[in-house]
Amino acid sequence: SPVPSLKREMRNLSEECNLEPVTVSMAYVYFEKLVLQGKLNKQNRKLCAGACVLLAAKISSDLRKHEVKHLIDKLEERFRFNRRDLIGFEFTVLVALELALYLPENQVLPHYRRLTQQS
């Protein structure tokens, strides 16, 4: 399954952009929810991953305006998609998550613990 390698990409990219582990953890939870809903396919899975990172970064206000642009550049380069598609997909992800971007701690913590123990 491509999911573990995509999550690794999400983590590496997030680290390069100095995102906090809690942000990566949130992105993972969003991503897993999409996987469970059967939203992922070969065509969109990188966009899904990218949109989850972008939304998590925005919602945890980990980034200033210019940093968001930098993150989008990085996502575009790493996952090789077009930023227009990414922004469109951000909305798709929002709808799939029913706009529930603030996550209960118990969903985020397991990922957070793993990420902080690894580093």
PDB file of C-alpha atoms in Angstrom:
ATOM      1  CA  SER A   1       0.000   0.000   0.000  1.00  0.00           C
ATOM      2  CA  PRO A   2       1.314   3.482  -0.852  1.00  0.00           C
ATOM      3  CA  VAL A   3      -0.013   4.949   2.402  1.00  0.00           C
ATOM      4  CA  PRO A   4       3.086   4.467   4.621  1.00  0.00           C
ATOM      5  CA  SER A   5       5.424   5.931   2.008  1.00  0.00           C
ATOM      6  CA  LEU A   6       3.096   8.902   1.487  1.00  0.00           C
ATOM      7  CA  LYS A   7       3.044   9.501   5.241  1.00  0.00           C
ATOM      8  CA  ARG A   8       6.834   9.377   5.244  1.00  0.00           C
ATOM      9  CA  GLU A   9       6.869  12.003   2.465  1.00  0.00           C
ATOM     10  CA  MET A  10       4.419  14.124   4.467  1.00  0.00           C
ATOM     11  CA  ARG A  11       6.704  13.941   7.493  1.00  0.00           C
ATOM     12  CA  ASN A  12       9.924  14.676   5.608  1.00  0.00           C
ATOM     13  CA  LEU A  13       8.409  17.636   3.839  1.00  0.00           C
ATOM     14  CA  SER A  14       6.941  18.964   7.062  1.00  0.00           C
ATOM     15  CA  GLU A  15      10.319  18.745   8.758  1.00  0.00           C
ATOM     16  CA  GLU A  16      11.956  20.602   5.861  1.00  0.00           C
ATOM     17  CA  CYS A  17       9.354  23.339   6.301  1.00  0.00           C
ATOM     18  CA  ASN A  18       9.871  23.357  10.096  1.00  0.00           C
ATOM     19  CA  LEU A  19       6.326  22.300  10.903  1.00  0.00           C
ATOM     20  CA  GLU A  20       5.682  21.110  14.449  1.00  0.00           C
ATOM     21  CA  PRO A  21       5.106  17.395  15.143  1.00  0.00           C
ATOM     22  CA  VAL A  22       1.568  18.201  16.276  1.00  0.00           C
ATOM     23  CA  THR A  23       0.867  19.641  12.812  1.00  0.00           C
ATOM     24  CA  VAL A  24       2.154  16.502  11.118  1.00  0.00           C
ATOM     25  CA  SER A  25       0.058  14.421  13.510  1.00  0.00           C
ATOM     26  CA  MET A  26      -3.067  16.345  12.533  1.00  0.00           C
ATOM     27  CA  ALA A  27      -2.259  15.903   8.843  1.00  0.00           C
ATOM     28  CA  TYR A  28      -1.947  12.144   9.449  1.00  0.00           C
ATOM     29  CA  VAL A  29      -5.354  11.997  11.122  1.00  0.00           C
ATOM     30  CA  TYR A  30      -6.978  13.897   8.226  1.00  0.00           C
ATOM     31  CA  PHE A  31      -5.235  11.605   5.765  1.00  0.00           C
ATOM     32  CA  GLU A  32      -6.310   8.431   7.541  1.00  0.00           C
ATOM     33  CA  LYS A  33      -9.905   9.646   7.634  1.00  0.00           C
ATOM     34  CA  LEU A  34      -9.787  10.068   3.856  1.00  0.00           C
ATOM     35  CA  VAL A  35      -8.311   6.584   3.486  1.00  0.00           C
ATOM     36  CA  LEU A  36     -11.067   5.114   5.668  1.00  0.00           C
ATOM     37  CA  GLN A  37     -13.720   6.921   3.632  1.00  0.00           C
ATOM     38  CA  GLY A  38     -12.311   5.332   0.487  1.00  0.00           C
ATOM     39  CA  LYS A  39     -11.474   8.728  -0.972  1.00  0.00           C
ATOM     40  CA  LEU A  40      -7.961   7.801  -2.091  1.00  0.00           C
ATOM     41  CA  ASN A  41      -7.093   6.560  -5.545  1.00  0.00           C
ATOM     42  CA  LYS A  42      -3.975   6.439  -7.682  1.00  0.00           C
ATOM     43  CA  GLN A  43      -4.794   9.781  -9.302  1.00  0.00           C
ATOM     44  CA  ASN A  44      -5.484  11.795  -6.180  1.00  0.00           C
ATOM     45  CA  ARG A  45      -3.530  10.273  -3.323  1.00  0.00           C
ATOM     46  CA  LYS A  46      -0.644  12.757  -3.535  1.00  0.00           C
ATOM     47  CA  LEU A  47      -3.095  15.631  -3.692  1.00  0.00           C
ATOM     48  CA  CYS A  48      -4.836  14.179  -0.645  1.00  0.00           C
ATOM     49  CA  ALA A  49      -1.540  14.024   1.235  1.00  0.00           C
ATOM     50  CA  GLY A  50      -0.587  17.541   0.203  1.00  0.00           C
ATOM     51  CA  ALA A  51      -3.954  19.051   1.065  1.00  0.00           C
ATOM     52  CA  CYS A  52      -3.880  17.392   4.501  1.00  0.00           C
ATOM     53  CA  VAL A  53      -0.476  18.906   5.281  1.00  0.00           C
ATOM     54  CA  LEU A  54      -1.586  22.321   4.042  1.00  0.00           C
ATOM     55  CA  LEU A  55      -4.809  22.293   6.067  1.00  0.00           C
ATOM     56  CA  ALA A  56      -3.046  21.106   9.204  1.00  0.00           C
ATOM     57  CA  ALA A  57      -0.408  23.825   8.853  1.00  0.00           C
ATOM     58  CA  LYS A  58      -3.076  26.482   8.425  1.00  0.00           C
ATOM     59  CA  ILE A  59      -5.330  25.302  11.224  1.00  0.00           C
ATOM     60  CA  SER A  60      -2.551  24.920  13.771  1.00  0.00           C
ATOM     61  CA  SER A  61      -1.409  28.396  12.652  1.00  0.00           C
ATOM     62  CA  ASP A  62       2.072  27.024  12.336  1.00  0.00           C
ATOM     63  CA  LEU A  63       2.754  29.362   9.431  1.00  0.00           C
ATOM     64  CA  ARG A  64       2.829  32.983   8.387  1.00  0.00           C
ATOM     65  CA  LYS A  65       1.567  34.041   4.969  1.00  0.00           C
ATOM     66  CA  HIS A  66       4.902  33.802   3.135  1.00  0.00           C
ATOM     67  CA  GLU A  67       5.581  30.456   4.785  1.00  0.00           C
ATOM     68  CA  VAL A  68       2.293  29.085   3.447  1.00  0.00           C
ATOM     69  CA  LYS A  69       3.490  30.027  -0.035  1.00  0.00           C
ATOM     70  CA  HIS A  70       6.803  28.288   0.649  1.00  0.00           C
ATOM     71  CA  LEU A  71       4.966  25.185   1.875  1.00  0.00           C
ATOM     72  CA  ILE A  72       2.799  25.121  -1.267  1.00  0.00           C
ATOM     73  CA  ASP A  73       5.938  25.447  -3.429  1.00  0.00           C
ATOM     74  CA  LYS A  74       7.498  22.540  -1.559  1.00  0.00           C
ATOM     75  CA  LEU A  75       4.372  20.385  -1.840  1.00  0.00           C
ATOM     76  CA  GLU A  76       4.127  21.099  -5.552  1.00  0.00           C
ATOM     77  CA  GLU A  77       7.759  20.169  -6.085  1.00  0.00           C
ATOM     78  CA  ARG A  78       7.763  17.059  -3.873  1.00  0.00           C
ATOM     79  CA  PHE A  79       4.446  15.533  -4.913  1.00  0.00           C
ATOM     80  CA  ARG A  80       4.638  16.837  -8.496  1.00  0.00           C
ATOM     81  CA  PHE A  81       1.169  18.290  -8.767  1.00  0.00           C
ATOM     82  CA  ASN A  82      -0.174  21.666  -9.760  1.00  0.00           C
ATOM     83  CA  ARG A  83      -0.972  24.190  -7.038  1.00  0.00           C
ATOM     84  CA  ARG A  84      -4.353  24.933  -8.642  1.00  0.00           C
ATOM     85  CA  ASP A  85      -5.281  21.282  -8.214  1.00  0.00           C
ATOM     86  CA  LEU A  86      -3.984  21.369  -4.645  1.00  0.00           C
ATOM     87  CA  ILE A  87      -6.135  24.350  -3.699  1.00  0.00           C
ATOM     88  CA  GLY A  88      -9.139  22.686  -5.307  1.00  0.00           C
ATOM     89  CA  PHE A  89      -8.411  19.528  -3.400  1.00  0.00           C
ATOM     90  CA  GLU A  90      -8.117  21.391  -0.148  1.00  0.00           C
ATOM     91  CA  PHE A  91     -11.847  22.065  -0.454  1.00  0.00           C
ATOM     92  CA  THR A  92     -12.585  18.423  -1.278  1.00  0.00           C
ATOM     93  CA  VAL A  93     -10.735  17.377   1.878  1.00  0.00           C
ATOM     94  CA  LEU A  94     -12.578  19.973   3.963  1.00  0.00           C
ATOM     95  CA  VAL A  95     -15.907  18.591   2.785  1.00  0.00           C
ATOM     96  CA  ALA A  96     -14.815  14.989   3.339  1.00  0.00           C
ATOM     97  CA  LEU A  97     -13.806  15.893   6.896  1.00  0.00           C
ATOM     98  CA  GLU A  98     -17.109  17.724   7.338  1.00  0.00           C
ATOM     99  CA  LEU A  99     -15.118  20.843   8.213  1.00  0.00           C
ATOM    100  CA  ALA A 100     -14.015  19.158  11.450  1.00  0.00           C
ATOM    101  CA  LEU A 101     -10.427  20.378  11.424  1.00  0.00           C
ATOM    102  CA  TYR A 102     -10.031  20.776  15.159  1.00  0.00           C
ATOM    103  CA  LEU A 103      -9.284  17.271  16.271  1.00  0.00           C
ATOM    104  CA  PRO A 104      -9.816  15.668  19.668  1.00  0.00           C
ATOM    105  CA  GLU A 105      -6.530  15.141  21.444  1.00  0.00           C
ATOM    106  CA  ASN A 106      -6.939  11.350  21.538  1.00  0.00           C
ATOM    107  CA  GLN A 107      -6.819  11.237  17.722  1.00  0.00           C
ATOM    108  CA  VAL A 108      -3.658  13.321  17.494  1.00  0.00           C
ATOM    109  CA  LEU A 109      -1.648  12.056  20.463  1.00  0.00           C
ATOM    110  CA  PRO A 110      -0.666   8.578  19.209  1.00  0.00           C
ATOM    111  CA  HIS A 111       0.914  10.074  16.078  1.00  0.00           C
ATOM    112  CA  TYR A 112       2.457  12.885  18.061  1.00  0.00           C
ATOM    113  CA  ARG A 113       4.069  10.448  20.499  1.00  0.00           C
ATOM    114  CA  ARG A 114       5.485   8.341  17.667  1.00  0.00           C
ATOM    115  CA  LEU A 115       6.863  11.382  15.833  1.00  0.00           C
ATOM    116  CA  THR A 116       8.479  12.896  18.908  1.00  0.00           C
ATOM    117  CA  GLN A 117       9.966   9.593  20.055  1.00  0.00           C
ATOM    118  CA  GLN A 118      11.522   8.942  16.621  1.00  0.00           C
ATOM    119  CA  SER A 119      13.389  12.229  16.442  1.00  0.00           C
TER     120      SER A 119
END
